[in-house]
Amino acid sequence: MKILGERTTFQPDHSSTSYLFYSPQRLDEHARRLAGSFSRRARVETHTAAYTYNVEGYDLPAGAEDQLFAGPFEVMVSESYDWWTFAFTVPHSAEALKWLEPFDEVTGPDDTGIRVEPLKSGGKIKVTIYCRLESSGDWMEPDKDPFEPFVPRLLDLRDEIARGDPSGLRLIAARFDPTRWKPPRQASEVARWLARNIEVDANGDEDGDAEDGDGDGGR
């Protein structure tokens, strides 16, 4: 082996907080201005708004997330110090809120879990999943931004729920707390992909499958 050269450098030690918001419809001028108003470094494109904060303590302004969701945005993927937040919205109705509310009680280890809340404007209900991801999972796809694989899958999960099918959300709830939530007998491949990539406590359901359970999603 022949050494061709030598260079001395350093590796900075810091983490960042990043967000990606996605709208299925093209952003109009009003939506683009709103998305760009929250940060001078906002990257606003045809369907997306992205934000990255490289300094600890800097973040989206309070209320920005709900303002974006009240508009055309339907999905958010966020990562900070290896903690992930996934959020999506479904149309608000009394019926949808009634059967979604029990998922607001799903709690896993270390403040992971699911939250459900109606937005103050926009006629939507926001469903948020807080988690860490399996280090050996298949969520990392070669040559792709790590956020990209989640957007279409969260849209599919949102569409399932909007059609009145909460089986995917039940499977994820069982992943967080298998002692209180039973996985459904059947769940979509999208839900299974999301569930198996969520890191769980050592005593949790390690396989994330939807083969067992009585299908009622009860606790």
Coordinates of N, CA and C in Angstrom, one line a residue:
M1 N 0.8 -1.2 0.0 CA 0.0 0.0 0.0 C 0.9 1.2 0.0
K2 N 0.6 2.2 -0.8 CA 1.3 3.4 -0.9 C 0.4 4.6 -0.4
I3 N 0.9 5.4 0.5 CA 0.2 6.5 1.1 C 0.4 7.7 0.1
L4 N -0.7 8.2 -0.5 CA -0.6 9.2 -1.5 C -0.7 10.6 -0.8
G5 N -1.2 10.7 0.3 CA -1.3 12.0 1.0 C -1.9 11.9 2.3
E6 N -1.9 13.0 3.1 CA -2.4 13.1 4.4 C -3.1 14.4 4.7
R7 N -4.2 14.4 5.4 CA -4.9 15.6 5.7 C -5.5 15.6 7.1
T8 N -5.3 16.6 7.8 CA -5.8 16.7 9.2 C -7.1 17.5 9.2
T9 N -8.1 17.0 9.8 CA -9.4 17.7 9.8 C -10.1 17.4 11.1
F10 N -11.3 17.8 11.3 CA -12.1 17.5 12.5 C -13.5 17.2 12.2
Q11 N -14.2 16.5 13.0 CA -15.6 16.2 12.8 C -16.4 16.9 13.9
P12 N -17.3 17.8 13.5 CA -18.1 18.5 14.5 C -19.0 17.6 15.2
D13 N -19.3 17.8 16.5 CA -20.2 17.0 17.2 C -21.5 17.8 17.5
H14 N -22.5 17.6 16.7 CA -23.8 18.3 16.9 C -24.9 17.5 16.2
S15 N -26.1 17.8 16.7 CA -27.2 17.2 16.0 C -28.1 18.3 15.5
S16 N -29.2 17.9 14.9 CA -30.1 18.9 14.3 C -31.5 18.5 14.5
T17 N -32.4 19.4 14.4 CA -33.8 19.1 14.4 C -34.4 19.5 13.0
S18 N -35.0 18.5 12.3 CA -35.4 18.7 10.9 C -36.9 18.3 10.8
Y19 N -37.6 19.0 9.9 CA -39.0 18.8 9.6 C -39.2 18.7 8.1
L20 N -40.1 17.9 7.7 CA -40.6 17.8 6.3 C -42.1 17.8 6.3
F21 N -42.8 18.8 5.8 CA -44.2 18.8 5.6 C -44.6 18.6 4.2
Y22 N -45.6 17.8 4.0 CA -46.0 17.4 2.6 C -47.5 17.7 2.4
S23 N -47.8 18.3 1.2 CA -49.1 18.6 0.8 C -49.4 17.8 -0.5
P24 N -50.5 17.0 -0.5 CA -50.8 16.2 -1.8 C -51.1 17.1 -3.0
Q25 N -51.6 18.3 -2.7 CA -51.9 19.3 -3.7 C -50.8 20.3 -3.9
R26 N -50.6 20.9 -5.0 CA -49.6 21.9 -5.3 C -49.8 23.1 -4.3
L27 N -48.8 23.6 -3.8 CA -48.9 24.7 -2.9 C -49.2 26.0 -3.7
D28 N -50.2 26.7 -3.3 CA -50.5 28.0 -4.0 C -49.6 29.1 -3.3
E29 N -49.7 30.3 -3.8 CA -48.8 31.4 -3.3 C -49.0 31.7 -1.9
H30 N -50.3 31.6 -1.4 CA -50.5 31.9 0.0 C -49.9 30.8 0.9
A31 N -50.0 29.5 0.5 CA -49.4 28.5 1.3 C -47.9 28.6 1.3
R32 N -47.3 29.0 0.1 CA -45.8 29.1 0.1 C -45.4 30.3 0.9
R33 N -46.1 31.4 1.0 CA -45.7 32.5 1.8 C -45.8 32.1 3.3
L34 N -46.9 31.4 3.7 CA -47.0 30.9 5.0 C -45.9 30.0 5.4
A35 N -45.6 29.0 4.6 CA -44.5 28.1 4.9 C -43.2 28.8 5.1
G36 N -42.9 29.8 4.2 CA -41.7 30.5 4.2 C -41.6 31.5 5.4
S37 N -42.7 31.8 6.0 CA -42.7 32.9 7.0 C -42.1 32.4 8.4
F38 N -42.0 31.1 8.6 CA -41.5 30.6 9.9 C -40.0 30.5 10.0
S39 N -39.3 30.6 8.9 CA -37.8 30.5 9.0 C -37.2 31.1 7.7
R40 N -36.1 31.8 7.8 CA -35.4 32.4 6.7 C -34.8 31.2 5.9
R41 N -34.6 30.1 6.5 CA -33.9 29.0 5.8 C -35.0 27.9 5.3
A42 N -36.2 28.3 5.4 CA -37.2 27.3 4.9 C -37.0 27.0 3.4
R43 N -37.1 25.7 3.1 CA -37.0 25.2 1.7 C -38.4 24.8 1.3
V44 N -39.0 25.7 0.5 CA -40.4 25.5 0.1 C -40.4 25.1 -1.4
E45 N -41.0 23.9 -1.7 CA -41.1 23.5 -3.1 C -42.5 23.3 -3.5
T46 N -42.7 22.5 -4.6 CA -44.1 22.4 -5.1 C -45.1 21.8 -4.2
H47 N -44.6 20.7 -3.4 CA -45.5 20.0 -2.5 C -45.0 20.0 -1.1
T48 N -43.8 20.5 -0.8 CA -43.2 20.4 0.5 C -42.7 21.7 1.1
A49 N -42.5 21.6 2.4 CA -41.8 22.7 3.1 C -40.9 22.0 4.1
A50 N -39.6 22.3 4.1 CA -38.6 21.7 4.9 C -37.9 22.7 5.8
Y51 N -37.6 22.3 7.0 CA -36.9 23.2 7.9 C -35.8 22.4 8.7
T52 N -34.6 23.0 8.9 CA -33.6 22.3 9.6 C -33.0 23.4 10.6
Y53 N -32.8 23.0 11.8 CA -32.2 23.8 12.8 C -31.0 23.1 13.4
N54 N -29.8 23.7 13.2 CA -28.6 23.0 13.5 C -28.1 23.4 14.9
V55 N -28.8 24.2 15.6 CA -28.4 24.7 17.0 C -29.4 24.2 18.0
E56 N -28.9 23.6 19.0 CA -29.8 23.1 20.1 C -30.6 24.3 20.7
G57 N -31.9 24.1 20.9 CA -32.8 25.2 21.4 C -33.5 25.9 20.3
Y58 N -33.1 25.8 19.1 CA -33.8 26.5 18.0 C -34.8 25.5 17.4
D59 N -36.0 26.0 17.1 CA -37.1 25.1 16.6 C -38.1 25.9 15.9
L60 N -39.1 25.2 15.3 CA -40.2 26.0 14.7 C -40.9 26.8 15.8
P61 N -41.4 28.0 15.4 CA -42.1 28.8 16.4 C -43.4 28.0 16.9
A62 N -43.8 28.4 18.1 CA -45.0 27.7 18.7 C -46.2 28.0 17.8
G63 N -46.9 27.0 17.5 CA -48.1 27.1 16.7 C -47.9 26.9 15.2
A64 N -46.7 26.9 14.8 CA -46.4 26.8 13.3 C -46.9 25.5 12.8
E65 N -46.7 24.4 13.5 CA -47.1 23.1 13.0 C -48.6 23.1 12.7
D66 N -49.4 23.6 13.7 CA -50.8 23.5 13.5 C -51.3 24.5 12.4
Q67 N -50.6 25.6 12.2 CA -50.9 26.5 11.1 C -50.7 25.9 9.8
L68 N -49.6 25.1 9.7 CA -49.3 24.4 8.4 C -50.3 23.3 8.1
F69 N -50.7 22.6 9.2 CA -51.7 21.5 9.0 C -53.1 22.1 8.7
A70 N -53.4 23.3 9.2 CA -54.7 23.9 9.0 C -54.8 24.3 7.5
G71 N -53.7 24.4 6.8 CA -53.7 24.7 5.4 C -53.7 23.4 4.6
P72 N -52.9 23.4 3.5 CA -52.9 22.2 2.6 C -52.1 21.0 3.1
F73 N -51.2 21.2 4.1 CA -50.3 20.1 4.4 C -51.0 19.0 5.2
E74 N -50.7 17.8 4.9 CA -51.4 16.6 5.5 C -50.4 15.7 6.2
V75 N -49.1 15.8 6.0 CA -48.2 14.9 6.6 C -47.0 15.6 7.1
M76 N -46.4 15.2 8.3 CA -45.2 15.8 8.8 C -44.3 14.7 9.2
V77 N -43.0 14.7 8.9 CA -42.0 13.8 9.4 C -40.9 14.7 10.0
S78 N -40.6 14.4 11.3 CA -39.6 15.2 12.0 C -38.6 14.3 12.7
E79 N -37.4 14.7 12.8 CA -36.4 14.0 13.6 C -35.5 14.9 14.4
S80 N -35.2 14.6 15.6 CA -34.4 15.4 16.5 C -33.6 14.4 17.4
Y81 N -32.3 14.4 17.3 CA -31.5 13.6 18.2 C -32.0 12.1 18.3
D82 N -32.3 11.6 17.1 CA -32.7 10.2 16.9 C -34.2 9.9 17.4
W83 N -34.9 11.0 17.8 CA -36.3 10.8 18.2 C -37.1 11.3 17.0
W84 N -38.1 10.5 16.6 CA -38.9 10.8 15.4 C -40.3 11.1 15.8
T85 N -40.9 12.0 15.0 CA -42.3 12.4 15.1 C -43.0 12.3 13.8
F86 N -44.0 11.5 13.7 CA -44.8 11.4 12.4 C -46.2 11.9 12.7
A87 N -46.7 12.7 11.8 CA -48.1 13.3 12.1 C -48.8 13.4 10.7
F88 N -50.1 13.2 10.8 CA -51.0 13.3 9.6 C -52.3 13.7 10.1
T89 N -53.2 14.2 9.2 CA -54.5 14.7 9.5 C -55.6 13.9 8.8
V90 N -56.7 13.8 9.4 CA -57.9 13.3 8.8 C -59.0 14.3 8.9
P91 N -60.0 14.2 8.0 CA -61.1 15.2 8.1 C -61.8 15.1 9.5
H92 N -62.2 16.2 10.1 CA -62.8 16.2 11.4 C -64.3 15.9 11.2
S93 N -64.8 15.0 12.1 CA -66.2 14.7 12.2 C -66.4 14.2 13.6
A94 N -67.6 14.3 14.2 CA -67.9 13.8 15.5 C -67.6 12.3 15.6
E95 N -68.0 11.6 14.5 CA -67.8 10.1 14.5 C -66.3 9.8 14.5
A96 N -65.6 10.4 13.6 CA -64.1 10.1 13.6 C -63.4 10.4 14.9
L97 N -63.8 11.6 15.5 CA -63.2 11.9 16.8 C -63.5 10.9 17.9
K98 N -64.7 10.4 17.8 CA -65.1 9.4 18.9 C -64.3 8.2 18.8
W99 N -64.1 7.6 17.7 CA -63.3 6.3 17.6 C -61.8 6.5 17.6
L100 N -61.4 7.8 17.3 CA -59.9 8.1 17.4 C -59.5 8.4 18.8
E101 N -60.4 9.0 19.6 CA -60.0 9.5 20.9 C -59.3 8.4 21.8
P102 N -59.7 7.1 21.8 CA -59.0 6.2 22.6 C -57.5 6.0 22.3
F103 N -57.1 6.3 21.1 CA -55.7 6.2 20.7 C -54.9 7.3 21.3
D104 N -55.5 8.4 21.8 CA -54.8 9.4 22.5 C -54.2 8.9 23.8
E105 N -54.6 7.8 24.3 CA -54.2 7.2 25.6 C -53.0 6.2 25.4
V106 N -52.6 6.0 24.1 CA -51.5 5.0 23.9 C -50.2 5.6 24.3
T107 N -49.5 4.9 25.2 CA -48.2 5.4 25.7 C -47.2 4.3 25.8
G108 N -46.1 4.5 25.2 CA -45.0 3.5 25.2 C -43.9 4.0 26.2
P109 N -42.8 3.3 26.1 CA -41.7 3.7 27.0 C -41.1 5.0 26.6
D110 N -40.5 5.8 27.6 CA -39.8 7.0 27.3 C -40.6 8.0 26.5
D111 N -41.8 8.2 26.9 CA -42.7 9.2 26.2 C -43.0 9.0 24.8
T112 N -42.8 7.7 24.3 CA -43.3 7.4 23.0 C -44.8 7.1 23.0
G113 N -45.4 7.1 21.9 CA -46.9 6.8 21.9 C -47.6 7.5 20.8
I114 N -48.9 7.7 21.0 CA -49.8 8.3 20.0 C -50.6 9.4 20.7
R115 N -50.8 10.5 19.9 CA -51.6 11.6 20.4 C -52.6 11.9 19.4
V116 N -53.8 12.3 19.8 CA -54.9 12.6 18.9 C -55.5 14.0 19.4
E117 N -55.6 14.9 18.5 CA -56.2 16.2 18.8 C -56.9 16.9 17.7
P118 N -58.0 17.4 17.9 CA -58.7 18.2 16.8 C -58.0 19.6 16.7
L119 N -57.7 20.0 15.4 CA -57.1 21.3 15.2 C -58.2 22.4 15.4
K120 N -57.7 23.6 15.8 CA -58.6 24.7 16.1 C -59.2 25.2 14.8
S121 N -58.5 25.0 13.7 CA -59.0 25.5 12.4 C -58.6 24.5 11.3
G122 N -59.2 24.6 10.2 CA -58.9 23.7 9.1 C -59.8 22.5 9.0
G123 N -60.7 22.2 10.0 CA -61.6 21.1 9.9 C -60.9 19.7 9.9
K124 N -59.8 19.6 10.7 CA -59.0 18.3 10.7 C -58.7 17.8 12.1
I125 N -58.5 16.5 12.2 CA -58.0 15.9 13.4 C -56.5 15.5 13.1
K126 N -55.6 15.9 14.0 CA -54.2 15.5 13.9 C -53.9 14.3 14.7
V127 N -53.3 13.3 14.1 CA -52.8 12.1 14.7 C -51.2 12.2 14.7
T128 N -50.6 12.1 15.9 CA -49.2 12.2 16.0 C -48.6 10.9 16.6
I129 N -47.5 10.4 16.1 CA -46.8 9.2 16.6 C -45.4 9.7 17.0
Y130 N -45.1 9.4 18.2 CA -43.8 9.7 18.8 C -43.0 8.4 19.0
C131 N -41.8 8.3 18.5 CA -41.1 7.1 18.6 C -39.6 7.2 18.3
R132 N -38.9 6.1 18.5 CA -37.5 5.9 18.0 C -37.7 4.8 17.0
L133 N -36.7 4.7 16.1 CA -36.7 3.7 15.0 C -35.7 2.6 15.2
E134 N -36.0 1.4 14.8 CA -35.1 0.3 14.9 C -33.9 0.6 14.1
S135 N -32.7 0.4 14.7 CA -31.4 0.7 14.0 C -31.2 -0.3 12.9
S136 N -31.8 -1.5 13.0 CA -31.6 -2.5 12.0 C -32.8 -2.7 11.1
G137 N -33.7 -1.7 11.2 CA -34.9 -1.8 10.4 C -34.7 -1.5 8.9
D138 N -35.8 -1.7 8.1 CA -35.6 -1.5 6.7 C -36.2 -0.2 6.2
W139 N -36.2 0.8 7.2 CA -36.7 2.1 6.8 C -35.7 3.0 6.1
M140 N -34.4 2.6 6.2 CA -33.4 3.3 5.5 C -33.3 2.7 4.1
E141 N -33.6 3.6 3.0 CA -33.5 3.1 1.7 C -32.3 3.8 1.0
P142 N -31.5 3.0 0.2 CA -30.3 3.5 -0.4 C -30.7 4.7 -1.3
D143 N -29.8 5.7 -1.3 CA -29.8 6.8 -2.2 C -31.1 7.7 -2.0
K144 N -31.7 7.6 -0.9 CA -32.9 8.4 -0.6 C -32.7 9.2 0.7
D145 N -33.3 10.3 0.7 CA -33.4 11.1 2.0 C -34.2 10.2 3.0
P146 N -33.7 10.1 4.2 CA -34.4 9.2 5.1 C -35.8 9.5 5.4
F147 N -36.2 10.8 5.2 CA -37.6 11.2 5.4 C -38.5 10.7 4.3
E148 N -38.0 10.5 3.1 CA -38.9 10.3 1.9 C -39.7 9.0 2.1
P149 N -39.2 7.9 2.5 CA -40.0 6.6 2.6 C -41.2 6.7 3.5
F150 N -41.2 7.7 4.4 CA -42.3 7.8 5.3 C -43.5 8.5 4.8
V151 N -43.3 9.5 3.9 CA -44.4 10.3 3.4 C -45.5 9.5 2.7
P152 N -45.2 8.7 1.7 CA -46.3 8.0 1.0 C -47.0 7.0 2.0
R153 N -46.2 6.4 2.9 CA -46.8 5.4 3.8 C -47.7 6.1 4.8
L154 N -47.3 7.2 5.3 CA -48.2 8.0 6.2 C -49.5 8.4 5.5
L155 N -49.3 8.8 4.2 CA -50.5 9.2 3.4 C -51.4 8.0 3.3
D156 N -50.9 6.8 3.0 CA -51.7 5.6 2.9 C -52.4 5.3 4.3
L157 N -51.6 5.4 5.4 CA -52.3 5.1 6.7 C -53.4 6.1 6.9
R158 N -53.1 7.4 6.6 CA -54.2 8.4 6.8 C -55.4 8.1 6.0
D159 N -55.2 7.6 4.7 CA -56.4 7.3 3.9 C -57.2 6.1 4.5
E160 N -56.4 5.1 5.0 CA -57.1 4.0 5.7 C -58.0 4.5 6.8
I161 N -57.5 5.4 7.6 CA -58.2 5.9 8.8 C -59.4 6.7 8.3
A162 N -59.2 7.6 7.3 CA -60.2 8.4 6.8 C -61.4 7.6 6.2
R163 N -61.1 6.4 5.8 CA -62.1 5.5 5.3 C -62.8 4.7 6.4
G164 N -62.4 5.0 7.6 CA -63.0 4.3 8.8 C -62.3 3.0 9.2
D165 N -61.1 2.8 8.7 CA -60.4 1.5 9.1 C -59.2 1.9 10.0
P166 N -59.4 1.7 11.3 CA -58.3 2.0 12.2 C -57.3 0.8 12.5
S167 N -57.4 -0.2 11.7 CA -56.6 -1.4 12.0 C -55.1 -1.1 12.0
G168 N -54.6 -0.3 11.1 CA -53.2 0.1 11.1 C -52.8 0.8 12.3
L169 N -53.6 1.7 12.8 CA -53.3 2.5 14.0 C -53.4 1.6 15.2
R170 N -54.3 0.6 15.2 CA -54.3 -0.4 16.3 C -53.0 -1.2 16.4
L171 N -52.5 -1.6 15.2 CA -51.3 -2.4 15.1 C -50.1 -1.6 15.7
I172 N -50.1 -0.3 15.4 CA -49.0 0.6 16.0 C -49.2 0.8 17.5
A173 N -50.4 0.9 17.9 CA -50.7 1.0 19.4 C -50.2 -0.2 20.1
A174 N -50.5 -1.4 19.5 CA -50.0 -2.7 20.1 C -48.5 -2.8 20.1
R175 N -47.9 -2.1 19.2 CA -46.4 -2.1 19.2 C -45.9 -1.3 20.4
F176 N -46.5 -0.2 20.7 CA -46.1 0.6 21.9 C -46.4 -0.1 23.2
D177 N -47.7 -0.7 23.3 CA -48.1 -1.2 24.6 C -48.9 -2.5 24.3
P178 N -48.2 -3.6 24.1 CA -48.9 -4.8 23.8 C -49.6 -5.4 25.0
T179 N -49.4 -4.9 26.2 CA -50.1 -5.4 27.4 C -51.5 -4.8 27.4
R180 N -51.8 -3.7 26.8 CA -53.1 -3.1 26.9 C -53.8 -3.1 25.5
W181 N -53.1 -3.2 24.4 CA -53.7 -3.2 23.1 C -53.4 -4.5 22.4
K182 N -54.4 -5.0 21.8 CA -54.3 -6.3 21.0 C -54.2 -5.9 19.5
P183 N -53.2 -6.5 18.8 CA -53.1 -6.3 17.4 C -54.3 -6.8 16.6
P184 N -54.7 -6.2 15.6 CA -55.8 -6.7 14.7 C -55.3 -8.0 14.0
R185 N -56.2 -8.8 13.6 CA -55.9 -10.0 12.8 C -55.3 -9.7 11.5
Q186 N -55.8 -8.6 10.9 CA -55.3 -8.2 9.6 C -54.9 -6.7 9.7
A187 N -53.9 -6.3 9.0 CA -53.5 -4.9 8.8 C -52.8 -4.8 7.5
S188 N -52.8 -3.6 6.9 CA -52.2 -3.4 5.6 C -50.7 -3.5 5.7
E189 N -50.0 -3.7 4.6 CA -48.6 -3.8 4.5 C -47.9 -2.5 5.0
V190 N -48.6 -1.4 4.6 CA -48.1 -0.1 5.1 C -48.0 0.0 6.6
A191 N -49.1 -0.4 7.2 CA -49.1 -0.4 8.7 C -48.1 -1.4 9.3
R192 N -47.9 -2.5 8.7 CA -47.0 -3.5 9.2 C -45.5 -3.0 9.0
W193 N -45.3 -2.3 7.9 CA -43.9 -1.7 7.7 C -43.6 -0.6 8.8
L194 N -44.6 0.2 9.0 CA -44.4 1.3 10.0 C -44.2 0.6 11.4
A195 N -45.1 -0.4 11.8 CA -45.0 -1.0 13.1 C -43.7 -1.7 13.3
R196 N -43.2 -2.4 12.3 CA -42.0 -3.2 12.6 C -40.7 -2.3 12.6
N197 N -40.8 -1.1 12.1 CA -39.7 -0.2 12.2 C -39.7 0.7 13.4
I198 N -40.7 0.6 14.2 CA -40.8 1.4 15.5 C -40.0 0.6 16.6
E199 N -39.1 1.2 17.2 CA -38.3 0.6 18.2 C -39.2 0.4 19.5
V200 N -39.1 -0.7 20.1 CA -40.0 -0.9 21.3 C -39.1 -1.4 22.5
D201 N -39.7 -1.3 23.7 CA -39.0 -1.8 24.9 C -38.7 -3.3 24.7
A202 N -37.7 -3.7 25.5 CA -37.2 -5.1 25.4 C -38.3 -6.1 25.8
N203 N -39.3 -5.6 26.5 CA -40.4 -6.5 26.9 C -41.6 -6.4 26.0
G204 N -41.4 -5.6 24.9 CA -42.5 -5.3 24.0 C -42.7 -6.4 23.0
D205 N -43.6 -6.1 22.0 CA -43.8 -7.1 20.9 C -42.8 -6.9 19.9
E206 N -41.8 -7.8 19.8 CA -40.6 -7.6 19.0 C -40.9 -7.8 17.5
D207 N -41.9 -8.6 17.1 CA -42.0 -8.9 15.7 C -42.9 -7.9 15.0
G208 N -43.8 -7.2 15.7 CA -44.7 -6.2 15.0 C -45.7 -6.8 14.1
D209 N -45.9 -8.1 14.1 CA -46.8 -8.7 13.1 C -48.2 -8.5 13.6
A210 N -49.1 -8.8 12.6 CA -50.6 -8.7 12.9 C -51.3 -10.0 12.8
E211 N -50.5 -11.1 13.1 CA -51.1 -12.4 13.0 C -51.9 -12.8 14.2
D212 N -51.7 -12.3 15.3 CA -52.3 -12.7 16.5 C -53.3 -11.7 17.0
G213 N -54.1 -12.0 18.0 CA -55.0 -11.1 18.6 C -56.4 -11.4 18.1
D214 N -57.4 -10.8 18.8 CA -58.8 -11.1 18.5 C -59.4 -10.2 17.6
G215 N -58.7 -9.2 17.1 CA -59.1 -8.3 16.1 C -60.0 -7.1 16.6
D216 N -60.3 -7.0 17.9 CA -61.1 -6.0 18.3 C -60.4 -4.7 18.7
G217 N -59.0 -4.8 18.8 CA -58.2 -3.7 19.1 C -58.5 -3.2 20.5
G218 N -59.1 -4.0 21.4 CA -59.4 -3.5 22.7 C -58.2 -3.5 23.6
R219 N -58.4 -2.9 24.8 CA -57.3 -2.8 25.7 C -57.7 -3.6 27.0

